[in-house]
mmCIF file of C-alpha atoms in Angstrom:
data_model
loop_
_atom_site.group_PDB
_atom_site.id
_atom_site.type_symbol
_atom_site.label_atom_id
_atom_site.label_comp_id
_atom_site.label_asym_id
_atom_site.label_seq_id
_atom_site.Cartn_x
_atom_site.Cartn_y
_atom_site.Cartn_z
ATOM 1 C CA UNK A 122 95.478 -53.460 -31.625
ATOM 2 C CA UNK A 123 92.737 -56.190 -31.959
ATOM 3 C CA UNK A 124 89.114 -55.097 -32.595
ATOM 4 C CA UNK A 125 86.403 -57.264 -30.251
ATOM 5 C CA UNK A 126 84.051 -57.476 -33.044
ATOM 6 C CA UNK A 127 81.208 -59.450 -30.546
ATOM 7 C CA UNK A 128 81.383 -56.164 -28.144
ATOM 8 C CA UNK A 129 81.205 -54.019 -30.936
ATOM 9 C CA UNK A 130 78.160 -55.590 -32.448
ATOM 10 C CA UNK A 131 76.478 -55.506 -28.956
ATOM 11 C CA UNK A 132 77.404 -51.707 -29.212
ATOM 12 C CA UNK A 133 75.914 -51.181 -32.892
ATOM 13 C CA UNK A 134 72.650 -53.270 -31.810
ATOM 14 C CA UNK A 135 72.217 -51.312 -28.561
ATOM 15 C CA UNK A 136 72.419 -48.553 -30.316
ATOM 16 C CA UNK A 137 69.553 -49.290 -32.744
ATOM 17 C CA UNK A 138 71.955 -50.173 -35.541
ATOM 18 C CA UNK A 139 71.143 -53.627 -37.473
ATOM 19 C CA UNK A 140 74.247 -56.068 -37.844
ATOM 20 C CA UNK A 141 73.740 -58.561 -40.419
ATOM 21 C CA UNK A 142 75.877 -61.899 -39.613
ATOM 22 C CA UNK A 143 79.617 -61.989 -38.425
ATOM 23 C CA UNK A 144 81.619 -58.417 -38.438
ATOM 24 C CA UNK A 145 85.020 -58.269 -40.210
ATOM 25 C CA UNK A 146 87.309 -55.301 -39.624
ATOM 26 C CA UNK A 147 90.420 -53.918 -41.201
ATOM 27 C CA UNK A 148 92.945 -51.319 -40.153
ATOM 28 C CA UNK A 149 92.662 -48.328 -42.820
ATOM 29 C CA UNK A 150 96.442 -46.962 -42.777
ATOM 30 C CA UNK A 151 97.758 -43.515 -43.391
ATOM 31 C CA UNK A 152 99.001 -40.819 -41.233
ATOM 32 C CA UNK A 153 99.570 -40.353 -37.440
ATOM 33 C CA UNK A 154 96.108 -39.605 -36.053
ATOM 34 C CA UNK A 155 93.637 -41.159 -34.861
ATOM 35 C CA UNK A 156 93.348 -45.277 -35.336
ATOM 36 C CA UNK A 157 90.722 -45.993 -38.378
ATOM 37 C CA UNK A 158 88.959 -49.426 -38.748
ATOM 38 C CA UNK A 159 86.638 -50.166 -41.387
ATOM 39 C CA UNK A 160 83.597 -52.295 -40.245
ATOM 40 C CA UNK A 161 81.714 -54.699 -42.542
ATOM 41 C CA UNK A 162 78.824 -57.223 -42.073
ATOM 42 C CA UNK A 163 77.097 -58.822 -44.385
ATOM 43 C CA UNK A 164 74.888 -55.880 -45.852
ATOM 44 C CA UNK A 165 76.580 -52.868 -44.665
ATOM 45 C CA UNK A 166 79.973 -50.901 -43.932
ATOM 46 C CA UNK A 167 81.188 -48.517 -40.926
ATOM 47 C CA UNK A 168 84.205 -46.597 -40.442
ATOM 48 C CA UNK A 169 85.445 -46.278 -36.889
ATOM 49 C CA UNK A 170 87.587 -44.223 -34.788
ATOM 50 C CA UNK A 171 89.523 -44.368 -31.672
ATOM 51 C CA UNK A 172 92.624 -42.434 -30.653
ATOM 52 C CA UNK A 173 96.034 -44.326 -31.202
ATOM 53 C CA UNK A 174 97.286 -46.255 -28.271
ATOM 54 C CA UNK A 175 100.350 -44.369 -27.447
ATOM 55 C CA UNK A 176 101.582 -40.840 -27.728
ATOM 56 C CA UNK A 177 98.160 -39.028 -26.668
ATOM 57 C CA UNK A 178 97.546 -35.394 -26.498
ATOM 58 C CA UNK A 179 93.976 -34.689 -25.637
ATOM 59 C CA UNK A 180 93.412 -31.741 -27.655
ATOM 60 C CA UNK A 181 94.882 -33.903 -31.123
ATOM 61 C CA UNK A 182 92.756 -36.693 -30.632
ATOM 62 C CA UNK A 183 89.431 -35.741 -28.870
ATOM 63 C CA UNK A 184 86.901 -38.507 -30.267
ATOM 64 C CA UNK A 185 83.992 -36.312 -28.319
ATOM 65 C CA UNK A 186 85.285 -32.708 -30.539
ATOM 66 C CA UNK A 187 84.980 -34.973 -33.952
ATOM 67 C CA UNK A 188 81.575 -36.634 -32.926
ATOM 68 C CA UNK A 189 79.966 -32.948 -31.710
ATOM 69 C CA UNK A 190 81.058 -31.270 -34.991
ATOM 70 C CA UNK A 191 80.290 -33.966 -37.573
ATOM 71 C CA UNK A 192 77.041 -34.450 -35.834
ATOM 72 C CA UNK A 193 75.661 -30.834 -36.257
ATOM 73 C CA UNK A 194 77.579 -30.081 -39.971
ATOM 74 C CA UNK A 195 75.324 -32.729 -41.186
ATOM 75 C CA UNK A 196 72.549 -30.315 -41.892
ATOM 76 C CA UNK A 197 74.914 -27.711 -43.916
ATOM 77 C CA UNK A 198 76.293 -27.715 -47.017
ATOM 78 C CA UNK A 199 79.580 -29.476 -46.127
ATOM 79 C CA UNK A 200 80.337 -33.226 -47.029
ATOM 80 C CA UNK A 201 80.147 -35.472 -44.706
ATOM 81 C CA UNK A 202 80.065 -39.377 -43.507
ATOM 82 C CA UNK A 203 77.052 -40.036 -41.544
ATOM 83 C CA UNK A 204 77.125 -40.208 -38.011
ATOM 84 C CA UNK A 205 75.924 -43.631 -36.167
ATOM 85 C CA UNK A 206 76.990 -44.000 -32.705
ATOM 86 C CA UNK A 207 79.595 -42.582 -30.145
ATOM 87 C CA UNK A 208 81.037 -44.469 -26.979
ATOM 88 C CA UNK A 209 82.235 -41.785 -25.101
ATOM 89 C CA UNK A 210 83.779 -43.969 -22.160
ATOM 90 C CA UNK A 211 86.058 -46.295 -24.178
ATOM 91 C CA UNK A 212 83.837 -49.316 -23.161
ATOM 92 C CA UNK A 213 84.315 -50.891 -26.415
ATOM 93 C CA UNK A 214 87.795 -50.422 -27.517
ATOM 94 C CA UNK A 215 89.037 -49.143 -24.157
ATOM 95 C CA UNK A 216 88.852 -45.690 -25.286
ATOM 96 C CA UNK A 217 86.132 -43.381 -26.977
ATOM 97 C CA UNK A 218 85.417 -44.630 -30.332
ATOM 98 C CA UNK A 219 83.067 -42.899 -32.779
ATOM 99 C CA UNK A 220 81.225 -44.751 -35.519
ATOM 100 C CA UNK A 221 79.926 -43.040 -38.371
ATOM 101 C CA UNK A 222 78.678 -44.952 -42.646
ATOM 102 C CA UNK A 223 81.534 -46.278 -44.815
ATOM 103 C CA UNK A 224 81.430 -42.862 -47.776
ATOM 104 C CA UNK A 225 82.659 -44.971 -51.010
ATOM 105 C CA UNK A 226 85.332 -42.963 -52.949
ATOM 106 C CA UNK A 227 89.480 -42.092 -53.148
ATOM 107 C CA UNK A 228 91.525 -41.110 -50.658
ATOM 108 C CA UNK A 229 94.223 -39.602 -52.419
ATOM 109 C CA UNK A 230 97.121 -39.965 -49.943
ATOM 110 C CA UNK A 231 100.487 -40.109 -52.575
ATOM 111 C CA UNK A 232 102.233 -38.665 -55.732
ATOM 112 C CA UNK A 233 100.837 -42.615 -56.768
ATOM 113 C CA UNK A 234 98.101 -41.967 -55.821
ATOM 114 C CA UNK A 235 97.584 -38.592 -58.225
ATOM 115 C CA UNK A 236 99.307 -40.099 -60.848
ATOM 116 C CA UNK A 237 95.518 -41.485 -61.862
ATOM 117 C CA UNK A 238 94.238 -37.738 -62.492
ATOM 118 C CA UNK A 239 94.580 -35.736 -65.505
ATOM 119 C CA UNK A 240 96.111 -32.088 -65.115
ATOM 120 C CA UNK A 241 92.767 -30.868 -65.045
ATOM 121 C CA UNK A 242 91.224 -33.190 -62.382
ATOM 122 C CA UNK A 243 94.049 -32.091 -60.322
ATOM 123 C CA UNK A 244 93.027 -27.988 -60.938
ATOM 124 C CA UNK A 245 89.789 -29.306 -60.094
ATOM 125 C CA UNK A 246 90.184 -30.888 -57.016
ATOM 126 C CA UNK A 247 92.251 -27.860 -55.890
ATOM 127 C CA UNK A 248 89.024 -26.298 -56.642
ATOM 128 C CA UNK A 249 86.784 -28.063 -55.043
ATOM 129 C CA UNK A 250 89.266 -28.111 -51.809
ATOM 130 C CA UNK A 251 89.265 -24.680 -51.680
ATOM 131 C CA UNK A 252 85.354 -24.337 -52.910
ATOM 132 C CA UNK A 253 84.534 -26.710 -49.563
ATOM 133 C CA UNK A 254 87.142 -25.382 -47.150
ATOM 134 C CA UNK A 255 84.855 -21.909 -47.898
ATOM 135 C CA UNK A 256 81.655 -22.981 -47.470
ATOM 136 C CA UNK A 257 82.647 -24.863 -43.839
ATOM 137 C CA UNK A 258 84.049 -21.101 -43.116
ATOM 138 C CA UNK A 259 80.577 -19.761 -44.183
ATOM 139 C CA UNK A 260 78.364 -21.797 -41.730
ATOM 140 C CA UNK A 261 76.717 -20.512 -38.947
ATOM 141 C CA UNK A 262 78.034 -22.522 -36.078
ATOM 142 C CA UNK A 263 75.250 -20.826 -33.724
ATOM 143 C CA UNK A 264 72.596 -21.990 -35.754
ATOM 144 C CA UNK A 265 73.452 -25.910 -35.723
ATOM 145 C CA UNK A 266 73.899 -25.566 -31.876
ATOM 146 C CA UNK A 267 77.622 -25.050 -32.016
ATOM 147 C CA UNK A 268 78.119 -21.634 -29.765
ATOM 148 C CA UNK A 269 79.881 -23.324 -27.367
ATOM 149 C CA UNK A 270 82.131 -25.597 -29.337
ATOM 150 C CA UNK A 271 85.201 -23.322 -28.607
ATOM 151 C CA UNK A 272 86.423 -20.308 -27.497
ATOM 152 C CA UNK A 273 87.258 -17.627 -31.013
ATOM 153 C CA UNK A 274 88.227 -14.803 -29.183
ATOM 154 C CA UNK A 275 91.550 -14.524 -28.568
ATOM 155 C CA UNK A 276 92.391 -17.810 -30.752
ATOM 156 C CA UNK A 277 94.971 -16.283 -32.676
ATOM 157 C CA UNK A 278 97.005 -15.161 -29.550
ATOM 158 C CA UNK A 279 96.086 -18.570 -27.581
ATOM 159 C CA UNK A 280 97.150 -20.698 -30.766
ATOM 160 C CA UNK A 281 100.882 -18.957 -30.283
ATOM 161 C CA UNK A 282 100.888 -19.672 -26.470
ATOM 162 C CA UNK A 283 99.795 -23.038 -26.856
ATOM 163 C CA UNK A 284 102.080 -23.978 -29.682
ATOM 164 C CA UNK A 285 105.198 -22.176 -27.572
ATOM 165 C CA UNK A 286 104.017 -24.109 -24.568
ATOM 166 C CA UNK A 287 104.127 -27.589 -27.031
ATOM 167 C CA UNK A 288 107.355 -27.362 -28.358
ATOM 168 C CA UNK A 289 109.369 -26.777 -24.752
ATOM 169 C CA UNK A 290 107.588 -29.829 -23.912
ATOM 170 C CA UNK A 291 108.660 -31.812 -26.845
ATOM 171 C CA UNK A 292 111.878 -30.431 -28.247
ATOM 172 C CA UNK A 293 114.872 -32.577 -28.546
ATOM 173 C CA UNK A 294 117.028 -29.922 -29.324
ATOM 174 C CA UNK A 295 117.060 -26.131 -28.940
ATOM 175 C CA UNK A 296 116.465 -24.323 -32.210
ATOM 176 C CA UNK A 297 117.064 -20.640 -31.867
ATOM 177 C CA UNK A 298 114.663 -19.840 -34.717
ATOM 178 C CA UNK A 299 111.875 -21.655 -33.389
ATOM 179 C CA UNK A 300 112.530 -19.640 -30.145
ATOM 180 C CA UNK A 301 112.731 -16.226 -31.920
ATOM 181 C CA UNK A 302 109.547 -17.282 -34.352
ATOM 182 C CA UNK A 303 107.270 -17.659 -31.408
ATOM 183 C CA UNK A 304 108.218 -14.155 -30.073
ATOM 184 C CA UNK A 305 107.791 -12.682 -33.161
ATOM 185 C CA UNK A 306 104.442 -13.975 -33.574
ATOM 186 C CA UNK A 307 103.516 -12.966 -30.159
ATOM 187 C CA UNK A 308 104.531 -9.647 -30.878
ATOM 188 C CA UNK A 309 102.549 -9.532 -34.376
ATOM 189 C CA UNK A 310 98.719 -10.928 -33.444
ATOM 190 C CA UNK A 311 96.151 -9.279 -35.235
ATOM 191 C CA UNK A 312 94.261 -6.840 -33.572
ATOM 192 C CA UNK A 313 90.767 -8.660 -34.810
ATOM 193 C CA UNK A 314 90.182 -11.511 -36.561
ATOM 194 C CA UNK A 315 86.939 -13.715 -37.886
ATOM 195 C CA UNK A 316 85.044 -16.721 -36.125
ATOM 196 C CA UNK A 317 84.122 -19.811 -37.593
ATOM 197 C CA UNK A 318 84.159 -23.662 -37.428
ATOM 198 C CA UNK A 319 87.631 -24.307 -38.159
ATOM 199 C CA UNK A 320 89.051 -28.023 -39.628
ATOM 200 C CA UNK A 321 92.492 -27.765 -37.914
ATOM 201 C CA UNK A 322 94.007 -29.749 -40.773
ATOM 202 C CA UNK A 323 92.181 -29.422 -43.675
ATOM 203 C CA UNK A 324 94.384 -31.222 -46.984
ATOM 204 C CA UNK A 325 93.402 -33.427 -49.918
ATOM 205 C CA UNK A 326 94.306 -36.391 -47.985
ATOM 206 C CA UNK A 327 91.696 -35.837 -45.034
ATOM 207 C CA UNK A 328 88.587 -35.803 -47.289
ATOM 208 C CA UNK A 329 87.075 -38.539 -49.639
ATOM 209 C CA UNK A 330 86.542 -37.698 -53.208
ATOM 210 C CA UNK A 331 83.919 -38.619 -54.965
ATOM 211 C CA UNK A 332 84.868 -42.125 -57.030
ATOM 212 C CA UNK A 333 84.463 -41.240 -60.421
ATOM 213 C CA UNK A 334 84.648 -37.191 -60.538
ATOM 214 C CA UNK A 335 87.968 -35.965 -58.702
ATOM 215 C CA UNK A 336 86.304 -32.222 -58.554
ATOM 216 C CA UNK A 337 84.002 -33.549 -55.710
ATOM 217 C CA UNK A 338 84.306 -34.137 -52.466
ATOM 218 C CA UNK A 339 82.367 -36.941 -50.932
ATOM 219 C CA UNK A 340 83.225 -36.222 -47.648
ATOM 220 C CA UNK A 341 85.753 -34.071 -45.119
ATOM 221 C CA UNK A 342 87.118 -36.305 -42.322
ATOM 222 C CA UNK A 343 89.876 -36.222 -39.470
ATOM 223 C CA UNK A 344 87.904 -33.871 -37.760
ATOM 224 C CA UNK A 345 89.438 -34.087 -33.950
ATOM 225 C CA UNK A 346 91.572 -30.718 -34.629
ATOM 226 C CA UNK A 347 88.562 -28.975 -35.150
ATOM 227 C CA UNK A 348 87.157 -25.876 -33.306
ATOM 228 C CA UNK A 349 85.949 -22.247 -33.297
ATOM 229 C CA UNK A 350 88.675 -19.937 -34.364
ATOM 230 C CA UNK A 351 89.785 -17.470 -37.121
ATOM 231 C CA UNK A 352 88.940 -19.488 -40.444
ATOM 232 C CA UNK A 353 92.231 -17.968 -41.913
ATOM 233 C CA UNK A 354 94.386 -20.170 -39.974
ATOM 234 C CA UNK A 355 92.805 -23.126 -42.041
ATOM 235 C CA UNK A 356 94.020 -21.499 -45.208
ATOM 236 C CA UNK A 357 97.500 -20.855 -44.024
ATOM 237 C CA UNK A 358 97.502 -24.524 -42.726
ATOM 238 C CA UNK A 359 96.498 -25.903 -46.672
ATOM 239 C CA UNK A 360 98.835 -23.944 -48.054
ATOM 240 C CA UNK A 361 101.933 -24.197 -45.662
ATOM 241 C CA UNK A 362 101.309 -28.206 -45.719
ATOM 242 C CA UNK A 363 102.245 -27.494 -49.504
ATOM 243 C CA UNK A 364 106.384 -27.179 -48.492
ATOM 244 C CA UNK A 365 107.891 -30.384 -50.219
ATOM 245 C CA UNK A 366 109.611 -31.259 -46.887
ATOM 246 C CA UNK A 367 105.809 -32.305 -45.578
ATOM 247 C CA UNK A 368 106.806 -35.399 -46.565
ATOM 248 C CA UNK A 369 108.787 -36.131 -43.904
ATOM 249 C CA UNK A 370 106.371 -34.839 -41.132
ATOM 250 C CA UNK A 371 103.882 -37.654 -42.996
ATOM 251 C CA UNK A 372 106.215 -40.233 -42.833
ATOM 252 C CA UNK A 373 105.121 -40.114 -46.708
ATOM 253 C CA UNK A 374 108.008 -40.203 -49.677
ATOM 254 C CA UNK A 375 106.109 -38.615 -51.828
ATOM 255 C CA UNK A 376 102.481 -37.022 -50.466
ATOM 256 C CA UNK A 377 99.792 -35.805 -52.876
ATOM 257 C CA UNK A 378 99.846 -32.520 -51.489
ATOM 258 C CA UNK A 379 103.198 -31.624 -51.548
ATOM 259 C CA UNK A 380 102.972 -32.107 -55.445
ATOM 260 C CA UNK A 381 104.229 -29.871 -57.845
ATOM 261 C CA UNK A 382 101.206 -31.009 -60.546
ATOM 262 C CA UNK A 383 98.854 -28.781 -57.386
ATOM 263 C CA UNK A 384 98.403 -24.591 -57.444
ATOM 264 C CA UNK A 385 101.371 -22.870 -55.222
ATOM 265 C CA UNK A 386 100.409 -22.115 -51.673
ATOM 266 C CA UNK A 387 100.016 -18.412 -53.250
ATOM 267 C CA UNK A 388 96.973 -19.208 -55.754
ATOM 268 C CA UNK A 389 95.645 -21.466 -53.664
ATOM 269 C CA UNK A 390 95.252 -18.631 -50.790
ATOM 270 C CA UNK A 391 94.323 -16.030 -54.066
ATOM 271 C CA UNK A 392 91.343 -18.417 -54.622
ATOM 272 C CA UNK A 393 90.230 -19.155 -51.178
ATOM 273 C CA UNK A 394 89.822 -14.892 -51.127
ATOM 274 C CA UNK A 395 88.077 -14.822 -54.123
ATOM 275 C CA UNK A 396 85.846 -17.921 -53.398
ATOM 276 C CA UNK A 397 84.761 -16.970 -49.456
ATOM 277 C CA UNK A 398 85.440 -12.896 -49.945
ATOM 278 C CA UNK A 399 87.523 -12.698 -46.666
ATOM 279 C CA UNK A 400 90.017 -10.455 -46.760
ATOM 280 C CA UNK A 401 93.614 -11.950 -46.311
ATOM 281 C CA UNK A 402 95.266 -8.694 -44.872
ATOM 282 C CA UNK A 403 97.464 -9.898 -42.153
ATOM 283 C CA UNK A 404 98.310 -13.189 -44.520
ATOM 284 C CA UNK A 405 102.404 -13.428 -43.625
ATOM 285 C CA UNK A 406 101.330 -13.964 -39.987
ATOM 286 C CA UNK A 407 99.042 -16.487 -40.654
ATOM 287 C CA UNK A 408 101.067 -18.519 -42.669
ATOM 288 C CA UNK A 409 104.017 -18.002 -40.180
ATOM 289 C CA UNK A 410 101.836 -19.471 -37.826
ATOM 290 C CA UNK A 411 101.149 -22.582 -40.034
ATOM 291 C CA UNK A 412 104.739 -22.805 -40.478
ATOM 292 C CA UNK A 413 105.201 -22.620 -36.399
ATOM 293 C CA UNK A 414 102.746 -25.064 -35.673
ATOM 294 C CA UNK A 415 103.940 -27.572 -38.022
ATOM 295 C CA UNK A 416 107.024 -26.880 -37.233
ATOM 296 C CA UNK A 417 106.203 -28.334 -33.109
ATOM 297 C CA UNK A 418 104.236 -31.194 -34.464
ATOM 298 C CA UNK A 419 107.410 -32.745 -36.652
ATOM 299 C CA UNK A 420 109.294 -32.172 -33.656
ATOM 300 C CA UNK A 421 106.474 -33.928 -31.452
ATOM 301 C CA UNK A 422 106.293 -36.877 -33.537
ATOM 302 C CA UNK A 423 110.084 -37.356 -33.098
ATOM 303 C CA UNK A 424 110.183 -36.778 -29.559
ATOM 304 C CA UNK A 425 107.256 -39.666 -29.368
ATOM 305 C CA UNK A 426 109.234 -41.923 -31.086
ATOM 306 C CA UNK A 427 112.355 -41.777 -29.179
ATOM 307 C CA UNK A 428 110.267 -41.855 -26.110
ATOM 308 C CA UNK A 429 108.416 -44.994 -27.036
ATOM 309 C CA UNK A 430 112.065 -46.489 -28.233
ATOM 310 C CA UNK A 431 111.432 -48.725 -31.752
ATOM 311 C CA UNK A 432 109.641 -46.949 -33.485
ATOM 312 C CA UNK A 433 109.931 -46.776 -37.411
ATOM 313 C CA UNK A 434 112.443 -44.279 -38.826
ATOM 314 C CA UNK A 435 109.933 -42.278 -40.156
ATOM 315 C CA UNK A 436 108.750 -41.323 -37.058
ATOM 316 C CA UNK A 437 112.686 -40.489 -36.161
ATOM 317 C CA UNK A 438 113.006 -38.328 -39.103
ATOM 318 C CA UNK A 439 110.142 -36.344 -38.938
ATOM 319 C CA UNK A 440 112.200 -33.125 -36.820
ATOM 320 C CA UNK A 441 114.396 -32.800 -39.930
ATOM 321 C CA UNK A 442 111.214 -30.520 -41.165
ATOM 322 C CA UNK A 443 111.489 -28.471 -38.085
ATOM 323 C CA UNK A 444 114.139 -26.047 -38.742
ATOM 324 C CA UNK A 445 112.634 -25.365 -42.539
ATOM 325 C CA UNK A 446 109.338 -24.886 -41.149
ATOM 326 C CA UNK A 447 110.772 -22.459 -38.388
ATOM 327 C CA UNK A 448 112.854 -20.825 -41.342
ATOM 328 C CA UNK A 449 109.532 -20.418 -43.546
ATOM 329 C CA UNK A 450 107.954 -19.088 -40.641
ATOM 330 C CA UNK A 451 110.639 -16.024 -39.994
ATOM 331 C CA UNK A 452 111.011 -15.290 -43.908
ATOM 332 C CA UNK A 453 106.690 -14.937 -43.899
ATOM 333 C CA UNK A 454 107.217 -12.494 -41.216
ATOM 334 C CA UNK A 455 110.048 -10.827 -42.524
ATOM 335 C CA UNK A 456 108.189 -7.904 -43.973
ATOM 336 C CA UNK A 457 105.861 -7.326 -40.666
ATOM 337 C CA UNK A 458 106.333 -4.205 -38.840
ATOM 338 C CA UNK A 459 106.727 -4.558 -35.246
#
């Protein structure tokens, strides 16, 4: 879609943001979320958001959820892009849009992409993923006016439910292991669990890193999955994204995450105990849950795709991931008591 750079200048102005001369914009590519635009005039840069223009699902791409929580994590100890200005009602790009500082640095998106970092900028950056992951976990989301950014009890059990209700709606098959997954989870919730601010798809491809030093993260972005929940369902997420096959849920040949050169999904949940001090007890559930969840979204990207008819085969491929994810899901779970 085309970018109406004189409305969008009336927006910055109005909103008490100076716009030096003519604005040029370019689509930033990579991944399925939200559309990304980088802004430039002729003394300063933006980045800005909208959801895509086809194949919404509120909850995935809520512009007003990524604006409230980068807003009030600006006065913690987690990295992130300045926020600007937020149109709410779409006026400018005919749907809410959220405008925040251009954060130079690397997005590290591909196996290419990693190929620039020694071994031990990689272990660092693992690191510093998990190092930052912990310290979002640690903030008090009361304290930077966040109490009511979600609901955290009962998350767990709602996260099943939901993700159950999401695949009948977008399955394109029946898959008896997805089926018997989601009512083995059901059956397995923990009986308590932790509350926190909560990414909702926290990688090394949704954060910047710092340009020159790969062991720091400029800032965390993609934040429209984010809510209060258990924090431990973030940590399952990084590490069942790990499974080579993520790939194809990408749309990616070859991602940086699913690289053999990073920690296994093992140390990389080891660390994240060590680093926050949470206890990990009731870990094969909440990695079977990753697995679930990921699991429904290859399979929704697929079913978007042969709804909207042309789109890329990417897009058509990406359910070949769902019957491994389901698979990883019921082998975490294996050793759960029920």
């Amino acid at each position: 879609m085309t970018v109406d750079t004189g409305a969008l200048a009336t927006f910055l102005r109005d909103n008490g943001v100076p716009v030096a001369g003519e604005l040029r914009v370019d689509r930033i590519s990579g991944g399925r979320s939200n559309l990304t635009y980088r802004v430039d005039d002729d003394e300063s840069s933006w980045i800005v958001r909208r959801p895509p223009t086809s194949g919404l699902t509120p909850s995935a791409h809520d512009m007003a959820r990524e604006w409230a929580v980068t807003s009030a994590v600006q006065s913690t100890d987690v990295p992130v892009a300045p926020t600007v200005a937020f149109d709410p009602d779409g006026r400018v790009l005919g749907a809410p849009m959220t405008v925040v500082e251009f954060v130079p640095g690397r997005v590290v998106r591909t196996a290419d992409d990693l190929r620039t970092f020694t071994d031990a900028e990689v272990a660092a950056n693992a690191t510093e993923l998990v190092r930052v992951l912990a310290a979002l976990h640690a903030v008090d989301h009361r304290a930077i006016g966040l109490s009511e950014f979600g609901r955290p009890d009962g998350f767990v059990s709602r996260q099943v439910a939901t993700w159950g209700r999401q695949w009948q709606r977008v399955k394109t098959r029946d898959l008896a292991d997805v089926d018997r997954l989601q009512s083995v989870l059901a059956e397995s919730v923990p009986t308590r669990s932790d509350a926190a601010i909560v990414h909702g798809d926290f990688r090394v491809d949704n954060v910047i890193l710092d340009p020159t030093d790969a062991g720091r993260v400029a800032a965390v972005v993609d934040w429209e999955m984010s809510t209060l929940g258990d924090p431990i369902t973030d940590v399952a997420l990084l590490c069942a994204y790990r499974r080579p096959i993520f790939d194809t849920v990408l749309g990616v040949p070859a991602a940086a995450w699913t690289s053999s050169r990073y920690p296994s999904a093992d140390a990389l949940a080891e660390e994240y105990a060590v680093v926050s001090g949470r206890d990990l007890g009731d870990w094969p559930f909440y990695l079977a849950l990753a697995n679930f969840k990921i699991a429904v979204i290859a399979e929704g990207i697929t079913h978007r795709a042969l709804a909207d008819g042309g789109a890329d085969d990417s897009a058509t491929a990406a359910a070949e991931a769902t019957a491994e994810f389901a698979a990883a899901g019921l082998q975490a779970l294996a050793g759960v008591s029920r």
